[in-house]
Coordinates of C-alpha atoms and ligand atoms in Angstrom, one line a residue:
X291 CA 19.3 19.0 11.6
X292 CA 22.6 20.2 9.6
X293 CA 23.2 20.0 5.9
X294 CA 26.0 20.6 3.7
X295 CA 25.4 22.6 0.4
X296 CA 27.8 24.8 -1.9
X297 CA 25.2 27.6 -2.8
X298 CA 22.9 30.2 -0.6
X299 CA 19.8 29.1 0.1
X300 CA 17.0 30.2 -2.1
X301 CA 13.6 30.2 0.0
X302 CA 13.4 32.9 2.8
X303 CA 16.2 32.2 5.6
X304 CA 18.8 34.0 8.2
X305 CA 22.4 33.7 6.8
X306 CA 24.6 34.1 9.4
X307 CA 28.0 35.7 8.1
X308 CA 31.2 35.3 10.3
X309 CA 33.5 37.9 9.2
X310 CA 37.0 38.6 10.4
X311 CA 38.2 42.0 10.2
X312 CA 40.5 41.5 7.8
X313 CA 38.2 40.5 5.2
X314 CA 36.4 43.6 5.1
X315 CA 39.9 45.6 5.5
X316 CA 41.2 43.3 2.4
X317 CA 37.1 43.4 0.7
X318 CA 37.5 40.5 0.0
X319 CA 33.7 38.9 0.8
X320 CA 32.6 35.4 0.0
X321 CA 32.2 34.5 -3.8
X322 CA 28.7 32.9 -3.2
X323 CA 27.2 36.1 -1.6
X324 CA 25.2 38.3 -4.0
X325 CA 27.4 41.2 -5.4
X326 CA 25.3 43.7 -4.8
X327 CA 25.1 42.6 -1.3
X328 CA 29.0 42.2 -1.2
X329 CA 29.0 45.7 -2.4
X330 CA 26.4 46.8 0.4
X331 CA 28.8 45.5 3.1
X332 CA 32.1 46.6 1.9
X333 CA 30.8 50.5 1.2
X334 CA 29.9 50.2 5.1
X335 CA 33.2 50.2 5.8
X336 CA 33.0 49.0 9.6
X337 CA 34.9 46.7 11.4
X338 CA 33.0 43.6 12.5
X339 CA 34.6 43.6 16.0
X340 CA 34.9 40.3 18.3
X341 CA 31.7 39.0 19.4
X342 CA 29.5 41.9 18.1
X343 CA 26.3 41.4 15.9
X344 CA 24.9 43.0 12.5
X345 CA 21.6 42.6 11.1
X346 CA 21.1 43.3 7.5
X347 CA 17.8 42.8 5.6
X348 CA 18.3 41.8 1.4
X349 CA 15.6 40.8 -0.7
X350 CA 13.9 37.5 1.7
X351 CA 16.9 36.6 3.6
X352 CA 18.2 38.3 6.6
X353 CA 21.7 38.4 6.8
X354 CA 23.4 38.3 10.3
X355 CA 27.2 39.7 10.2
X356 CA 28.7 38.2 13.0
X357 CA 32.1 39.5 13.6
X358 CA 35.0 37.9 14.9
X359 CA 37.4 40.7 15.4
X360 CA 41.1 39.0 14.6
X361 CA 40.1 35.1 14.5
X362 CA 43.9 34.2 15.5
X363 CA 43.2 36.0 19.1
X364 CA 40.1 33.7 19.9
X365 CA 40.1 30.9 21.6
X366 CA 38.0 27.6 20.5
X367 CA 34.9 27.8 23.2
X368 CA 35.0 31.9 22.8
X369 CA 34.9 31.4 19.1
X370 CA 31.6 28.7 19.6
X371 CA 30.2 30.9 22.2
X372 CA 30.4 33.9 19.8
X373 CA 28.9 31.6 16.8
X374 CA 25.7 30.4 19.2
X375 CA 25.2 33.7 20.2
X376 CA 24.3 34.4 16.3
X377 CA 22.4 31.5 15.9
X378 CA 20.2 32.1 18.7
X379 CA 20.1 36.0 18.7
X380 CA 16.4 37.6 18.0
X381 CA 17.4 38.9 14.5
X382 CA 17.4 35.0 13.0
X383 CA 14.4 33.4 16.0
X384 CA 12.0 33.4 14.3
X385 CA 13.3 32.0 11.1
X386 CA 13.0 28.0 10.9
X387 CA 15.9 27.9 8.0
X388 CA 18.9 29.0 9.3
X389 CA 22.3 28.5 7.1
X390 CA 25.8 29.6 8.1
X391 CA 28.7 30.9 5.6
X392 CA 32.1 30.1 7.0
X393 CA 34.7 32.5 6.2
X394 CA 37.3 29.2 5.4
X395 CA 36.3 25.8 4.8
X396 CA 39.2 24.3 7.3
X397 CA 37.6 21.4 9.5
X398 CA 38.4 23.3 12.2
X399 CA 36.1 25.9 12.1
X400 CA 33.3 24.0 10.5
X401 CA 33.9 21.8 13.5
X402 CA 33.3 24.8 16.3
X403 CA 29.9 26.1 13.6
X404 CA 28.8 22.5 14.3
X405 CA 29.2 22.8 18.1
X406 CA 27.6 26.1 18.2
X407 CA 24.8 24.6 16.8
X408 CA 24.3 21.2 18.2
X409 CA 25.7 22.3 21.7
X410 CA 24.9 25.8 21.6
X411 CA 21.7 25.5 20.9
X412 CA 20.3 23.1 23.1
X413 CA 18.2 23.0 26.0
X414 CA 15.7 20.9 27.7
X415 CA 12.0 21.9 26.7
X416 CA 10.5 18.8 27.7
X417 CA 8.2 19.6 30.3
X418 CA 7.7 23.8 28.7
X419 CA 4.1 23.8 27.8
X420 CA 5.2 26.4 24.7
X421 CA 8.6 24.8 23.3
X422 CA 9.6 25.2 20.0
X423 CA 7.6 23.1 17.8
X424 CA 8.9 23.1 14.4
X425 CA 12.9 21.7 14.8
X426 CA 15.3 24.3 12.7
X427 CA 17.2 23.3 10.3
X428 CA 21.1 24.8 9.9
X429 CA 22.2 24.9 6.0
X430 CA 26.4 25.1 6.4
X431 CA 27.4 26.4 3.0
X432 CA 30.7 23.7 3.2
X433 CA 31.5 20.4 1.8
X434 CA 30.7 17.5 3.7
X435 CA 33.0 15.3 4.8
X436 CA 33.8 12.4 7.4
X437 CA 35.3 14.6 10.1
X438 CA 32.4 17.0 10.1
X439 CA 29.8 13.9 9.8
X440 CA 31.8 12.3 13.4
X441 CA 31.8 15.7 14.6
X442 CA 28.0 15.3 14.8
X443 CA 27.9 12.0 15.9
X444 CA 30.2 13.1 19.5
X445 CA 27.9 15.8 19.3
X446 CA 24.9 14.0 19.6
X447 CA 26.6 12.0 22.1
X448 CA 27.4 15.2 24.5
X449 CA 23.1 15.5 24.2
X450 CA 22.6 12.2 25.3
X451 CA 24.0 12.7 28.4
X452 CA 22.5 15.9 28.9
X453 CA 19.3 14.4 28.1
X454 CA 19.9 11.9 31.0
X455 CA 21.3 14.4 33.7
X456 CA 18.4 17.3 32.9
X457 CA 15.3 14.7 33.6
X458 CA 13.7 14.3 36.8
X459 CA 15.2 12.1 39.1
X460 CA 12.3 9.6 39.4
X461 CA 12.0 9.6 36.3
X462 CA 15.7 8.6 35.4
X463 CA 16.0 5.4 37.5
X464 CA 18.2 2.7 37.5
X465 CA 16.0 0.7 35.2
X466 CA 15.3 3.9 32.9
X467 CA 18.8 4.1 32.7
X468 CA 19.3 0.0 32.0
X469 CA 16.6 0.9 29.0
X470 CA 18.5 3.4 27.6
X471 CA 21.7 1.2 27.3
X472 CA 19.7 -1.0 25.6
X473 CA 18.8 0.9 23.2
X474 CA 22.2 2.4 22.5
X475 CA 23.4 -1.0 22.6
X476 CA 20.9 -2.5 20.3
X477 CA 22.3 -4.5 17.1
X478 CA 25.3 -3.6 17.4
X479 CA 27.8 -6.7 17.5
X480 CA 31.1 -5.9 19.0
X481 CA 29.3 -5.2 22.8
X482 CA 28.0 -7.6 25.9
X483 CA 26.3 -6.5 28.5
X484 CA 26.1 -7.3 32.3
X485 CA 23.9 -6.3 34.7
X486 CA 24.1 -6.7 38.6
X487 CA 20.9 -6.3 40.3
X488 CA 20.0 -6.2 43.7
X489 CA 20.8 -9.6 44.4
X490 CA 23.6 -10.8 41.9
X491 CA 25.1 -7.6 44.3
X492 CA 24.0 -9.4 47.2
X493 CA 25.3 -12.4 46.3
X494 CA 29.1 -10.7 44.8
X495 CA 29.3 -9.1 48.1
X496 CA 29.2 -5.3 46.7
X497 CA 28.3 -4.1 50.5
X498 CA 29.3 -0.6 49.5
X499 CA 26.8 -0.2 47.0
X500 CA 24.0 -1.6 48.4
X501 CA 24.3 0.6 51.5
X502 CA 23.9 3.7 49.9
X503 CA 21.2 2.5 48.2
X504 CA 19.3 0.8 51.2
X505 CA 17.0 4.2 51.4
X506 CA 15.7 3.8 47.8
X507 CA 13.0 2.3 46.5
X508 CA 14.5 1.7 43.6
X509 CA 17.1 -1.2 42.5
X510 CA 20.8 -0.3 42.8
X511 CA 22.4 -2.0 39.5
X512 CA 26.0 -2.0 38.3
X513 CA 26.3 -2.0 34.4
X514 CA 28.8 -3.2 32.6
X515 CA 29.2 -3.4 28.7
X516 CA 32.2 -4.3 27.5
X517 CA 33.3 -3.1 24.0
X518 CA 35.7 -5.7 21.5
X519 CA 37.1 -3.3 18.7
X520 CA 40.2 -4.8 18.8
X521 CA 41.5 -8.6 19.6
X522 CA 40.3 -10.3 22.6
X523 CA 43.9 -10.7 24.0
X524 CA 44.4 -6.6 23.4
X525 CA 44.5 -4.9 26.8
X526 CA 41.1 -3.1 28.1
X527 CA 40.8 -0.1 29.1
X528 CA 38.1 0.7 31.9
X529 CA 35.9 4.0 32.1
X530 CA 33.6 3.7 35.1
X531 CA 31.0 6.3 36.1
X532 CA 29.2 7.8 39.4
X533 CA 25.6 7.2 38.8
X534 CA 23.9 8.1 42.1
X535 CA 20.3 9.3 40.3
X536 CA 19.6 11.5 43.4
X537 CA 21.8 12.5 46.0
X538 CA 19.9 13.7 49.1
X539 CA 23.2 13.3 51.2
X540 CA 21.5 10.4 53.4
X541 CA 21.0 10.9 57.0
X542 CA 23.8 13.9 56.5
X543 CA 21.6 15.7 55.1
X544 CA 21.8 18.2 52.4
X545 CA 21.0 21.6 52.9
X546 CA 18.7 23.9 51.3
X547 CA 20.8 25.5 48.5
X548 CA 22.8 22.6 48.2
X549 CA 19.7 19.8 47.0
X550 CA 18.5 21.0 44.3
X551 CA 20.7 20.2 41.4
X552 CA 21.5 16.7 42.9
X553 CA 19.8 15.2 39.9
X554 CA 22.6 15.6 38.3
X555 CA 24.7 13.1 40.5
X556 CA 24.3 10.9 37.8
X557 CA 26.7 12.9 35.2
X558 CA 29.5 10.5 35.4
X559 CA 27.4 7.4 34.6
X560 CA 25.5 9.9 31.9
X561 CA 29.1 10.9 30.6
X562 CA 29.7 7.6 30.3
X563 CA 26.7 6.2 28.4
X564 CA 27.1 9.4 25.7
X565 CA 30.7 8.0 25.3
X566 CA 29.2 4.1 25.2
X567 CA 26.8 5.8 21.9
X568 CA 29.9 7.7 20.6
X569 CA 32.2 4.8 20.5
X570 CA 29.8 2.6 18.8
X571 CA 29.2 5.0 16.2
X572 CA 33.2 5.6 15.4
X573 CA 34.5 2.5 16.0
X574 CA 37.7 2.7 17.2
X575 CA 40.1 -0.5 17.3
X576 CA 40.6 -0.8 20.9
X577 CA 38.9 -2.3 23.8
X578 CA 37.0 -0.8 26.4
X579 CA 34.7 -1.8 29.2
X580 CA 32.1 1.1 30.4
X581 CA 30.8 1.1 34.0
X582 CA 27.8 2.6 35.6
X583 CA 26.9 2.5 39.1
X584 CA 23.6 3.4 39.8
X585 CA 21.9 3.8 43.1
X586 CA 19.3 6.5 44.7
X587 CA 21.3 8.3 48.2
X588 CA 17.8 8.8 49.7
X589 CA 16.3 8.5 53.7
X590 CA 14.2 5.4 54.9
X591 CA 14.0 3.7 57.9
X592 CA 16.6 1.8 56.0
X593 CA 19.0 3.9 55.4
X594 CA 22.8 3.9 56.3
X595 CA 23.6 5.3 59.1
X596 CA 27.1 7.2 59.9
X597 CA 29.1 5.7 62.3
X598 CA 28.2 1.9 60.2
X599 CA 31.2 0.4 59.0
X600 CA 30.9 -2.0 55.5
X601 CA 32.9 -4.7 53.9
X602 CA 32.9 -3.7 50.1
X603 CA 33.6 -6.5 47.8
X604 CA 37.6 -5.8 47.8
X605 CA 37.0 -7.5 51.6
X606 CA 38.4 -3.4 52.7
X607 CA 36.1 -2.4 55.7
X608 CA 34.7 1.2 55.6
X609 CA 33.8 3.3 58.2
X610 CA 31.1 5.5 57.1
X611 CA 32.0 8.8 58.4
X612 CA 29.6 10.4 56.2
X613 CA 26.6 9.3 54.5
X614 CA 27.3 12.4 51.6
X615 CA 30.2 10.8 50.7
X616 CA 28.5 8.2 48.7
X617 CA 29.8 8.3 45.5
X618 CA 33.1 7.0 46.1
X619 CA 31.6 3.9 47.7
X620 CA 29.6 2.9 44.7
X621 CA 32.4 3.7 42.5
X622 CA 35.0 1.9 45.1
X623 CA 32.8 -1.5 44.8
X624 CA 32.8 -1.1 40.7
X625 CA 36.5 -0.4 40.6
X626 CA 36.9 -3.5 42.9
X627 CA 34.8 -5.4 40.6
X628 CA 36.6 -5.0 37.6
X629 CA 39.6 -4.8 38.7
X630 CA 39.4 -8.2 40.1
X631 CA 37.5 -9.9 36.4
X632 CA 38.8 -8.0 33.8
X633 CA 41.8 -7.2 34.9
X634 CA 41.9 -3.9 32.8
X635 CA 45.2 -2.4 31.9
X636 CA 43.8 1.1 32.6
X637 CA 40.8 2.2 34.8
X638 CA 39.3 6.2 34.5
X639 CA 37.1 7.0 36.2
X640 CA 34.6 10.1 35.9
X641 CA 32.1 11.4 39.0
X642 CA 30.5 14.6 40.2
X643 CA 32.1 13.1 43.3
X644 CA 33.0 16.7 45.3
X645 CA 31.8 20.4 46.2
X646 CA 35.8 20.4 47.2
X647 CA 36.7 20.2 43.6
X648 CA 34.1 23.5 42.6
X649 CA 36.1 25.2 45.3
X650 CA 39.6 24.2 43.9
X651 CA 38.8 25.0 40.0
X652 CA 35.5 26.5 39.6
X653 CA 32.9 26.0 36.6
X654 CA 35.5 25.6 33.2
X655 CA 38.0 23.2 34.3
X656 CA 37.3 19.5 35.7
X657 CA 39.8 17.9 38.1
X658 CA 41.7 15.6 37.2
X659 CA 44.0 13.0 39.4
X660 CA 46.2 10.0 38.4
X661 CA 48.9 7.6 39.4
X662 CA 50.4 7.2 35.7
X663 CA 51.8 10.4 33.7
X664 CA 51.4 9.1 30.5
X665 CA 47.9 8.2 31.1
X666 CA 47.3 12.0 32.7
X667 CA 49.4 13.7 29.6
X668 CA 47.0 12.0 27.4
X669 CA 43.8 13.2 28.6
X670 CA 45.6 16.8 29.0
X671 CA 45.8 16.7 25.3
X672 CA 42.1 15.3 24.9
X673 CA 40.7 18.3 27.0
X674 CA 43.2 20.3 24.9
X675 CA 41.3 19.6 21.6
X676 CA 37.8 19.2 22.8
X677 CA 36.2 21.8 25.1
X678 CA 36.5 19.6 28.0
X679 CA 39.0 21.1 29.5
X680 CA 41.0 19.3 32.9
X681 CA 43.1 20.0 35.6
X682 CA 46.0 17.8 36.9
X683 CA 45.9 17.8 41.1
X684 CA 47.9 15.7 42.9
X685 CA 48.0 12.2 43.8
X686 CA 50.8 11.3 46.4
X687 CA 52.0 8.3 48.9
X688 CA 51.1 10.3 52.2
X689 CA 47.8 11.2 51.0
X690 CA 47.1 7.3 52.8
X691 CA 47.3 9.0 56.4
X692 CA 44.2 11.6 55.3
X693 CA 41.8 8.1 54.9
X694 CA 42.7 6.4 58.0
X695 CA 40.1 5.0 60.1
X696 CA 40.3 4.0 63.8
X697 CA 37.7 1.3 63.5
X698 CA 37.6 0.2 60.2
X699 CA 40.5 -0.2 57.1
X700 CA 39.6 3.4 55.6
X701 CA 37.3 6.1 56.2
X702 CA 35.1 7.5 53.2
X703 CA 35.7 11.3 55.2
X704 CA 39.3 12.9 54.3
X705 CA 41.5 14.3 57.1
X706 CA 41.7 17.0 58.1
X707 CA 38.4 18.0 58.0
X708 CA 37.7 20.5 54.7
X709 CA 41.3 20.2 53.6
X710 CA 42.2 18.8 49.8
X711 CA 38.5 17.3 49.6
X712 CA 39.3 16.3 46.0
X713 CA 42.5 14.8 46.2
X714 CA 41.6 13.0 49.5
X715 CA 38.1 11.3 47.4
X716 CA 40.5 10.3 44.9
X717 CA 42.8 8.5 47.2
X718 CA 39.8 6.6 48.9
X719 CA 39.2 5.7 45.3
X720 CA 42.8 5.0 44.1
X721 CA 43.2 2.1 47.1
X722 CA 40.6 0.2 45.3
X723 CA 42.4 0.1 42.0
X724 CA 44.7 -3.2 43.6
X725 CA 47.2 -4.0 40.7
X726 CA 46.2 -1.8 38.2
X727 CA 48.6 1.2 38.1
X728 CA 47.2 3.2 35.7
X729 CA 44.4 5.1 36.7
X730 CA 42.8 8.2 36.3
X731 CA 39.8 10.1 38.2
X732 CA 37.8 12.7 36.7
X733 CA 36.3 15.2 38.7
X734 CA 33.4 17.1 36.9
X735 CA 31.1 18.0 39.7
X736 CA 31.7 21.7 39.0
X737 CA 31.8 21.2 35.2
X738 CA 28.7 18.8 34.9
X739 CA 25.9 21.6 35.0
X740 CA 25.0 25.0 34.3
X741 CA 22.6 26.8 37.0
X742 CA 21.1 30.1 36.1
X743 CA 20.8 31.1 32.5
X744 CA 24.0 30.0 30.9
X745 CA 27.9 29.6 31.0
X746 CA 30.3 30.0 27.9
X747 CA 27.9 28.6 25.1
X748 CA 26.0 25.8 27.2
X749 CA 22.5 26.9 27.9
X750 CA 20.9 26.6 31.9
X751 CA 21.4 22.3 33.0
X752 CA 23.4 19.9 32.3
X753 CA 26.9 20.2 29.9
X754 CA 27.3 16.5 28.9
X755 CA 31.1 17.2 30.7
X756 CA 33.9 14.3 29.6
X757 CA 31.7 12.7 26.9
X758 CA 34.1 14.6 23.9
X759 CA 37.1 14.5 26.0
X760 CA 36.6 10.8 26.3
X761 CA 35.8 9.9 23.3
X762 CA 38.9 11.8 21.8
X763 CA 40.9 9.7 24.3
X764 CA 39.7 6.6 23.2
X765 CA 40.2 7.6 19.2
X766 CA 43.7 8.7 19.6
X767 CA 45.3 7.5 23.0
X768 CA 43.5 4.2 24.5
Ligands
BES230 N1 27.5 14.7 44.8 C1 28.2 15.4 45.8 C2 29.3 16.3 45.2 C3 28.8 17.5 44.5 C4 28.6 18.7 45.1 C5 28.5 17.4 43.1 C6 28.2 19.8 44.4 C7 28.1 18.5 42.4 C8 27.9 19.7 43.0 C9 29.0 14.3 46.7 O1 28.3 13.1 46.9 C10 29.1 15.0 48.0 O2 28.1 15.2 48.6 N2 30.3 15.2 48.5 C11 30.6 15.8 49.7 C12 31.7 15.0 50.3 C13 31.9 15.3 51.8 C14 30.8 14.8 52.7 C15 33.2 14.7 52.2 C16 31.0 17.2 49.5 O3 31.6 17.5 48.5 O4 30.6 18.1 50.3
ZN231 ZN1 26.9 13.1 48.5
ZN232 ZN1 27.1 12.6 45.3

């Protein structure tokens, strides 16, 4: 919960105080603290360095300096990580009324407070026995306005994905996940939906698909909700995510130390569905069409086996060089799909779709590949104002040789072996975008989750990766 208000609160509560150093150099402290208190702080003479915490009991409320050292030297996810760290330090826990006085009331800042406290802040309790019972309430001593109030709405939408990509794999199946579209979905009227099941996917001919899914028992479905906020005849852009809701690896199987985070194969469909809510909720005057395709890469005696080779519905045969390579067969068969009834004028896409990419660019930066530089340039400046931030790899015509197959029309296994593994997924994917010339693939299997405690100001699981940079895409750019 976040209110606005103008004054201090007056029951008992942790203030948290951003302070630069300057303002304690100049003493020139917030108007709506007490003076006394201003006083207190100034006659301490200290300078609140970056990062650094002070805890200062007056009257009920304990106050929380939180220093920011020279604000023009950090940058925006420091600046959030360095706010969270306040708001979840053990001088304000155990206080349910927290409030926050900014040291300027520019958008900007308010904007990263916000973060701090709706990203920051969260993590998934759902099956902790003790979990914080009573929600806490942040009081931002700032007017409100519209930015601030869509801030929190994209917000919210980051924590829907990560509510999808942190629960338990059987419990997030395709149907779950058809549900929870539905309800996103629900009265509004500028959406339809479409959903492929198992045998509309039969019938269509999206082979792909259904082969990585031929282990599960649960339905593979492709979901498709396509979004009218501007005239019919406008183009449409097309965001299509990797949903695979558990990825074992198939009959190449994963290896211990590798399995256990697979859960999260799902962020690109769950980056995807945030965006669907955010979208909805701001209303932007262009058209889109969201994706998800959702299948279960598990082992049965039904399984795919390597060595198969599949017709997809672009009538391309696959040879199945690897049954871990999965994504890019259920996101080839959407592409194909699309591509061939809507016709889109753009197509991104956005997977956890390879370890290669970790290896490449590590936990802060997503990959990011594309056959159209204006298209590229524009999500660069996305990830430039959001924290999602992107790197531009390669696409090129040569890359074709690296997917070549001696039995069937491609392979779903780059060549050589180990070398370029993200820019060698993304040219499986880019042969299945037929006539449409501008696309864009979004690699954010190294940015999709957070193992171990924390990274930058995202607690342990999942990040909700694209779902801001997206949504600022389709806002400004799409
Ligand atoms: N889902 C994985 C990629 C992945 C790895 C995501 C680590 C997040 C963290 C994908 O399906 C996969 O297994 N890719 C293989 C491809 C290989 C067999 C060509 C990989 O990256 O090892
Ligand atoms: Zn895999
Ligand atoms: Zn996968």
């Amino acid at each position: 919960m976040i209110n606005f208000s103008n004054i201090l609160p007056k029951s008992a509560s942790a203030i948290v105080l951003p302070l630069e150093e300057k303002t304690i150099h100049n003493r020139k402290l917030p108007s709506q603290l007490p003076r006394e208190l201003r006083t207190i702080i100034t006659q301490l003479k200290f300078t609140p360095k970056s990062g650094k915490l002070y805890p200062l009991q007056y009257g009920k409320n304990r106050f929380l300096i939180c220093g920011l050292g020279n604000i023009d030297k950090l940058s925006r996810p420091r600046l959030c990580e360095i706010i969270k760290s306040a708001f979840s330090s053990d001088f304000v826990r155990d206080y349910s009324k927290i409030a926050i006085l900014p040291p300027n009331q520019s958008n900007d800042f308010i904007k990263r407070i916000i973060e701090a406290w709706l990203i920051g802040t969260y993590s998934w309790d759902k099956y902790k026995s003790e979990r914080d019972s009573q929600k806490k309430s942040l009081t931002i001593l700032a007017k409100e306005n519209q930015i601030l109030q869509d801030c929190i709405a994209v917000c919210n939408g980051v924590n829907l994905a990560r509510d999808l990509v942190n629960e338990n794999a059987d419990v997030k199946t395709s149907q779950f996940l058809e549900k929870k579209i539905r309800l996103v979905i629900r009265g509004k009227k500028d959406v339809k939906i479409e959903v492929l099941n198992k045998t509309q996917l039969k019938k269509k001919g999206l082979n792909l698909h259904l082969a990585v899914n031929q282990g599960s028992a649960n339905e593979p479905k492709l979901i498709i909700i396509r979004y009218q906020g501007a005239e019919p005849k406008s183009p449409y852009t097309a965001l299509v995510g990797k949903g695979i809701t558990f990825d074992t690896g198939g009959l190449n199987l994963k290896l211990s130390g590798n399995i256990e985070t697979m859960k999260m194969d799902m962020g690109g469909a769950a980056a995807v569905m945030g965006t669907l809510q955010n979208i909805l909720a701001l209303k932007p005057k262009c058209n889109i069409i969201f994706a998800v395709g959702l299948a279960e890469n598990v082992i049965d005696a039904k399984a795919y086996k390597p060595g198969d080779v599949i017709t997809g519905y672009a009538g391309k045969s696959v040879e199945i060089a690897n049954t871990d390579a999965e994504g890019r067969l259920v996101l080839a068969d959407a592409i194909s799909y699309i591509v061939k009834n809507d016709n889109p004028k753009r197509i991104i896409d956005i997977a956890t779709l390879t370890g290669a990419c970790i290896i490449a660019l590590g936990h802060d930066y997503s990959g990011l590949v594309s056959t159209d530089n204006v298209l590229a340039n524009h999500l660069l400046q996305s990830a430039d104002k959001t924290d999602d931030r992107l790197w531009r790899l390669p696409s090129y015509p040569e890359l074709k040789e690296s997917v070549q197959s001696n039995i069937a029309d491609i392979r779903n296994l780059g060549y050589p072996k180990g070398a370029g593994g993200m820019l060698t997924a993304a040219e499986f994917l880019r042969q299945f975008t037929g006539k449409v010339t501008k696309w864009a693939h979004l690699d954010i299997a190294g940015t999709a989750y957070v193992e171990g405690k924390g990274r930058r100001y995202y607690n342990h699981g999942a990040t909700g990766a694209g779902v801001r940079l997206l949504t600022h895409y389709f806002l400004n750019y799409a």
